CSV table of C-alpha atoms in Angstrom, one decimal:
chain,number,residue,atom,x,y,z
A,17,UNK,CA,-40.5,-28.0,26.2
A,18,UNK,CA,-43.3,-29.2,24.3
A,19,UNK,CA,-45.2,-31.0,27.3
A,20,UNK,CA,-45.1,-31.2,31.2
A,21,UNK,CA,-46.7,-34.3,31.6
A,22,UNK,CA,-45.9,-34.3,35.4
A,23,UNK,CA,-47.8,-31.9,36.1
A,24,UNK,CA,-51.0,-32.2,33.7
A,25,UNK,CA,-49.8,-29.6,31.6
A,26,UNK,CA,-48.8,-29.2,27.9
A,27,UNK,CA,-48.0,-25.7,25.9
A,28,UNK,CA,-50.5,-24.9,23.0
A,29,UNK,CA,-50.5,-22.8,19.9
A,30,UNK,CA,-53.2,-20.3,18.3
A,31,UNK,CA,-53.6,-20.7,14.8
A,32,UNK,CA,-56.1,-19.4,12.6
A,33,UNK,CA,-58.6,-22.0,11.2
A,34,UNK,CA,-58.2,-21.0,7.4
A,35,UNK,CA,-54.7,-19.0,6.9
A,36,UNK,CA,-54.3,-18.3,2.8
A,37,UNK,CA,-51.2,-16.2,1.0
A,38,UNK,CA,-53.1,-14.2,-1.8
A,39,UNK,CA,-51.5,-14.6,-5.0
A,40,UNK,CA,-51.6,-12.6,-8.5
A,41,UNK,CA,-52.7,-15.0,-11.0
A,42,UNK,CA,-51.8,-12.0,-14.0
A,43,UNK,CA,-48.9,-10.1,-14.6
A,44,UNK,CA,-49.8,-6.8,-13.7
A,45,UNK,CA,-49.2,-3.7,-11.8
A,46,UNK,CA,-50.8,-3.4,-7.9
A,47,UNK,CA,-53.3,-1.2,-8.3
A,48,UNK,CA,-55.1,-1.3,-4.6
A,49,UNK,CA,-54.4,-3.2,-1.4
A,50,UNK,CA,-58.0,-1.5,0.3
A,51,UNK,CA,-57.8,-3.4,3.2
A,52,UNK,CA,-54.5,-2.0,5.4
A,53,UNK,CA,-52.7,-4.6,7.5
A,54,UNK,CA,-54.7,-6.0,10.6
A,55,UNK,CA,-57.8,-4.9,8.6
A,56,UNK,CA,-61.5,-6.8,8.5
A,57,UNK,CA,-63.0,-7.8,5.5
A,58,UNK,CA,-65.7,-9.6,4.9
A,59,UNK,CA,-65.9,-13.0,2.5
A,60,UNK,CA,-66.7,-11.6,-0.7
A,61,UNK,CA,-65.0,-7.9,-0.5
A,62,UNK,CA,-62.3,-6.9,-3.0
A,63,UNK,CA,-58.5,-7.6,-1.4
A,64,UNK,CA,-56.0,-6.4,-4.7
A,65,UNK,CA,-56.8,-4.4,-7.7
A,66,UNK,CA,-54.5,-5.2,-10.8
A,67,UNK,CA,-54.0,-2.3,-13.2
A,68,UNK,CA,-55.2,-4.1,-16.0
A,69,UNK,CA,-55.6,-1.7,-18.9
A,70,UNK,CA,-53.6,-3.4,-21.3
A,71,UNK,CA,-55.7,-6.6,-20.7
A,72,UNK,CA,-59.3,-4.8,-21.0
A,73,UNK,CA,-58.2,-3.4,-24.2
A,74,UNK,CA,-57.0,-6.5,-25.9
A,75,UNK,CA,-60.4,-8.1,-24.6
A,76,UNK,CA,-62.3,-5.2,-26.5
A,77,UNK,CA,-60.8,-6.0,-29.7
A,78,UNK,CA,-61.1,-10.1,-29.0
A,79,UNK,CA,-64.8,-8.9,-28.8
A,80,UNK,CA,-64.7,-6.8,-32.0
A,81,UNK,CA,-62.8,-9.4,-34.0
A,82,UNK,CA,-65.6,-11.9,-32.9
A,83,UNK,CA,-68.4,-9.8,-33.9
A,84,UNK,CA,-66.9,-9.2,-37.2
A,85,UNK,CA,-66.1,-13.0,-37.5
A,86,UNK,CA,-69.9,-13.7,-36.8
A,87,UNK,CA,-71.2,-11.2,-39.0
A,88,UNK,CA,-68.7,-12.6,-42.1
A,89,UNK,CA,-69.8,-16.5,-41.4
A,90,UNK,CA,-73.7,-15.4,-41.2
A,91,UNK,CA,-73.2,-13.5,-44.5
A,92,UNK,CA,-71.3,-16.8,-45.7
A,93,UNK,CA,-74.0,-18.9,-44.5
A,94,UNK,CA,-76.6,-16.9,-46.3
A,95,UNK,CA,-75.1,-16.5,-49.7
A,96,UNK,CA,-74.5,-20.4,-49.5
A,97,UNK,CA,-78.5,-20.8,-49.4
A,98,UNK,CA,-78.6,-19.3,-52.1
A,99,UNK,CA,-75.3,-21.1,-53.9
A,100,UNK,CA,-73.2,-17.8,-54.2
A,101,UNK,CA,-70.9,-19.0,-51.6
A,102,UNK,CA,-69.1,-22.4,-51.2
A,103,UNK,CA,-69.2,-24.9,-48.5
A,104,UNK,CA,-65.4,-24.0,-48.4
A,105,UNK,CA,-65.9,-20.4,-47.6
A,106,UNK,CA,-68.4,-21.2,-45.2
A,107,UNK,CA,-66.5,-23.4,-42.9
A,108,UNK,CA,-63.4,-21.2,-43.1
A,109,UNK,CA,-65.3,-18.0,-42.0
A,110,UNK,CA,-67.5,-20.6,-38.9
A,111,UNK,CA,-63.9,-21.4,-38.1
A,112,UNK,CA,-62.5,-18.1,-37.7
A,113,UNK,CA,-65.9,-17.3,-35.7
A,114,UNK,CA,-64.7,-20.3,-33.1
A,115,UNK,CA,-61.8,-18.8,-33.1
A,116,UNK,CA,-62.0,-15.5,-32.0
A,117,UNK,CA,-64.8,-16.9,-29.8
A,118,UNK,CA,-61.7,-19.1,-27.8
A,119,UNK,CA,-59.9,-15.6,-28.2
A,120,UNK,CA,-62.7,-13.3,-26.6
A,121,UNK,CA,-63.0,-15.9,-23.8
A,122,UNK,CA,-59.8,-16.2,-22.9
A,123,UNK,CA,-59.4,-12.3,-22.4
A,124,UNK,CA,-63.0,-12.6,-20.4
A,125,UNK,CA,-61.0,-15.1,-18.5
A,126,UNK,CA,-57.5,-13.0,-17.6
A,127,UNK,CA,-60.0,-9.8,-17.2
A,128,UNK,CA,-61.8,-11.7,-14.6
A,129,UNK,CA,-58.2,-12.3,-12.7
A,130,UNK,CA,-57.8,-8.6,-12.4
A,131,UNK,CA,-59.0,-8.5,-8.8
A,132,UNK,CA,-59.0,-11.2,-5.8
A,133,UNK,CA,-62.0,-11.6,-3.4
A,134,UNK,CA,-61.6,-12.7,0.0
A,135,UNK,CA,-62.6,-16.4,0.2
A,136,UNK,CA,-64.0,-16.2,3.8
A,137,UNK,CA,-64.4,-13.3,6.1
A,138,UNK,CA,-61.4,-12.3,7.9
A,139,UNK,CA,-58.4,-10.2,8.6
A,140,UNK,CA,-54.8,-8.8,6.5
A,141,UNK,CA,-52.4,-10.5,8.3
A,142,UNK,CA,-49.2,-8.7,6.3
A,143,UNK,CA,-49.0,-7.6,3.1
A,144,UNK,CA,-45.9,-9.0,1.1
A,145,UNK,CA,-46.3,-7.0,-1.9
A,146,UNK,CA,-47.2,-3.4,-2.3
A,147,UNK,CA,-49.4,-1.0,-4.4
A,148,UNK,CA,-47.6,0.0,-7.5
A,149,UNK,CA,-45.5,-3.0,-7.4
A,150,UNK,CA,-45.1,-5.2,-10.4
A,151,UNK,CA,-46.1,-8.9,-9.9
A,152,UNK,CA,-46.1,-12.3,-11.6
A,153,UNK,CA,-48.2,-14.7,-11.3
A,154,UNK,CA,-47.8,-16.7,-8.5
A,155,UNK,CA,-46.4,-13.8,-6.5
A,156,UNK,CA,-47.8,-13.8,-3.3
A,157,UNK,CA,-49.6,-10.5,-2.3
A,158,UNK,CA,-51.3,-10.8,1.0
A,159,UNK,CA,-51.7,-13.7,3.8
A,160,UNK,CA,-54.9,-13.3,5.5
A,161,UNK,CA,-56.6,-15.2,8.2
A,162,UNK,CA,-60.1,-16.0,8.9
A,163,UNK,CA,-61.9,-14.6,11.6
A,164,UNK,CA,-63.3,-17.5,13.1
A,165,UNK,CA,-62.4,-18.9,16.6
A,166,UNK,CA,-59.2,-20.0,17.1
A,167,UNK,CA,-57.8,-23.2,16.9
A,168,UNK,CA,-55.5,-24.5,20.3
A,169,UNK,CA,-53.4,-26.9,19.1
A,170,UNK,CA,-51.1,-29.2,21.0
A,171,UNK,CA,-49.3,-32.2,21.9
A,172,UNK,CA,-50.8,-34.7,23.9
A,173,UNK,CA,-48.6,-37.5,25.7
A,174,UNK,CA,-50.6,-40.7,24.4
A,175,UNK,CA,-51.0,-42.1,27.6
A,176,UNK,CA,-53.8,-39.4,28.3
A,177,UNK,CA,-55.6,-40.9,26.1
A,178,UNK,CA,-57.4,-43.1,28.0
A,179,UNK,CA,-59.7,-40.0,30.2
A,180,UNK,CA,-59.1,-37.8,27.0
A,181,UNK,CA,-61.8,-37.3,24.5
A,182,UNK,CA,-63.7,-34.0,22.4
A,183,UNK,CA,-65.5,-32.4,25.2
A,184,UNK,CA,-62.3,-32.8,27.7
A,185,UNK,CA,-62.1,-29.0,28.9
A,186,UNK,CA,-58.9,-27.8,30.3
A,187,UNK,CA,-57.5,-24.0,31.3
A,188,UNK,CA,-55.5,-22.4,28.8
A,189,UNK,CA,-53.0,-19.9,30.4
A,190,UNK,CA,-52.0,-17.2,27.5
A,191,UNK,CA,-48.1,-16.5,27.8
A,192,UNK,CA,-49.1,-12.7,26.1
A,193,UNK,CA,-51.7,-12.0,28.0
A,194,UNK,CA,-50.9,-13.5,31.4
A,195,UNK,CA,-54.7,-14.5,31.4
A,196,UNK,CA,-56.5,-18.0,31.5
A,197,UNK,CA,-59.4,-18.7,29.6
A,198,UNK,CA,-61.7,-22.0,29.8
A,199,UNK,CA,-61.5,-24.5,26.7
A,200,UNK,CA,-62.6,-27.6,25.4
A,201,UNK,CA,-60.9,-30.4,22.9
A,202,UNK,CA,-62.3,-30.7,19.6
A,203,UNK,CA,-60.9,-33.5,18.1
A,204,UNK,CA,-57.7,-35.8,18.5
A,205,UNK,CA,-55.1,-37.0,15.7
A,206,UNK,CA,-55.7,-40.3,14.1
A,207,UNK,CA,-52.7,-41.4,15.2
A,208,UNK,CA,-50.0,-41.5,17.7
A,209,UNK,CA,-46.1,-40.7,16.8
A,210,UNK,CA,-44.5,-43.4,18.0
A,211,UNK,CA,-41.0,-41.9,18.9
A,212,UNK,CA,-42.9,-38.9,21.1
A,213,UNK,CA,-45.3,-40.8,22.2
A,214,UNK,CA,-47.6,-38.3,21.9
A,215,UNK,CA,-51.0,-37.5,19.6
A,216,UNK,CA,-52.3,-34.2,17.4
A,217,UNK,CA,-54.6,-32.4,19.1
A,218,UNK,CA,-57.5,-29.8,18.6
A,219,UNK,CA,-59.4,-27.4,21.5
A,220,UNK,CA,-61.3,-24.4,21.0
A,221,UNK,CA,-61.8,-21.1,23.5
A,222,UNK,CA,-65.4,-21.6,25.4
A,223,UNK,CA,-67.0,-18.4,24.8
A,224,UNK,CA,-65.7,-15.0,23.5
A,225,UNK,CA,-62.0,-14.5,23.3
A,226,UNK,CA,-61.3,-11.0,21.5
A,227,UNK,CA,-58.2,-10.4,22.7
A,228,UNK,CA,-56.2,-14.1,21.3
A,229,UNK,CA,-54.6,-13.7,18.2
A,230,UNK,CA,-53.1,-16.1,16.0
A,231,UNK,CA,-49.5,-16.9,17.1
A,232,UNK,CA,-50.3,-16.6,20.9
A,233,UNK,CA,-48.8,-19.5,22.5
A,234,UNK,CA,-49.5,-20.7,26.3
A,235,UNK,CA,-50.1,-23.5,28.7
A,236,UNK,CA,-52.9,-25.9,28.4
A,237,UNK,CA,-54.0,-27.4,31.7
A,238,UNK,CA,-56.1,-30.1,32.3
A,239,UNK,CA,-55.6,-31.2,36.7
């Protein structure tokens, strides 16, 4: 049951603030997961590796082409000054030049995809793709969560509303654990469900609380 409102009582989840599936945004081959399942990172560290050889060597020629295309409209754009080359030649080889520009960007761009940061510092919560595996993009890799304190979150009977506001504490009563630990409300919902007559709401853990995870589930008590 989702509340015990007899009794001052309703059950609460632990969820991670920020909870994110990692996808590939290339089509490439894994090449690293380095941070194993239930692993810290922190916000900035490198989560996949995509084997992108085939990408780094189209992005070298993109760069050759260009430099070639550069040199050609510059030698264009010389001769014109001095009327041994027309104003046809010239914008043909500046246009070729923007071209393999847009080309040598574009490979800059897909090189920079080879590899995902972590967006915030946290922990691998599973891994759904492996190394050596072959993914699209889109394919999710990795969820991860932040490492932040967790969120409570519950369902309040809207008739509590009236001595509930952020500050409230209340007892939370881990079913995993079999421990209690002190906790305040953080925010409510904006608004109430009419058929449950009930509203959203928010607490956080007073204090240090190592040993919650996300998924933990319990009793939140506030007699």
């Amino acid at each position: 049951a989702p509340a015990a409102p007899g009794d001052g009582r309703v059950r609460v989840q632990m969820m991670s603030r920020q909870a994110v599936t990692l996808s590939g945004e290339v089509a490439a081959r894994i090449a690293a997961l380095p941070v194993a399942e239930g692993g810290s990172f922190k916000r900035g560290q490198t989560l996949v590796e995509f084997d992108c050889g085939t990408y780094r060597a189209q992005l070298n020629k993109a760069q050759a082409t260009l430099e070639a295309a550069n040199r050609l409209a510059e030698v264009n754009s010389q001769l014109a000054k001095l009327n041994s080359a027309g104003s046809l030649e010239v914008a043909q080889a500046q246009g070729r030049a923007k071209e393999a520009a847009a080309e040598a960007s574009y490979m800059q761009t897909v090189v920079g995809k080879c590899s995902i940061a972590a967006p915030f510092a946290g922990r691998v919560a599973r891994r759904v793709a492996a190394v050596h595996q072959y993914v699209n993009p889109g394919n999710p890799v990795l969820d991860i969560v932040d490492a932040g304190p967790l969120e409570l979150r519950m369902l309040l009977p809207s008739k509590w509303l009236a001595g509930m506001k952020p500050g409230s504490r209340f007892t939370v009563v881990v079913d995993e654990l079999g421990a209690s630990f002190p906790a305040r409300i953080e925010r409510l919902g904006a608004q109430i469900d009419p058929v449950s007559q009930s509203i959203p709401a928010v607490g956080v853990i007073d204090g240090g609380a190592a040993a919650l995870l996300p998924g933990m589930s319990g009793w939140a008590s506030f007699k």
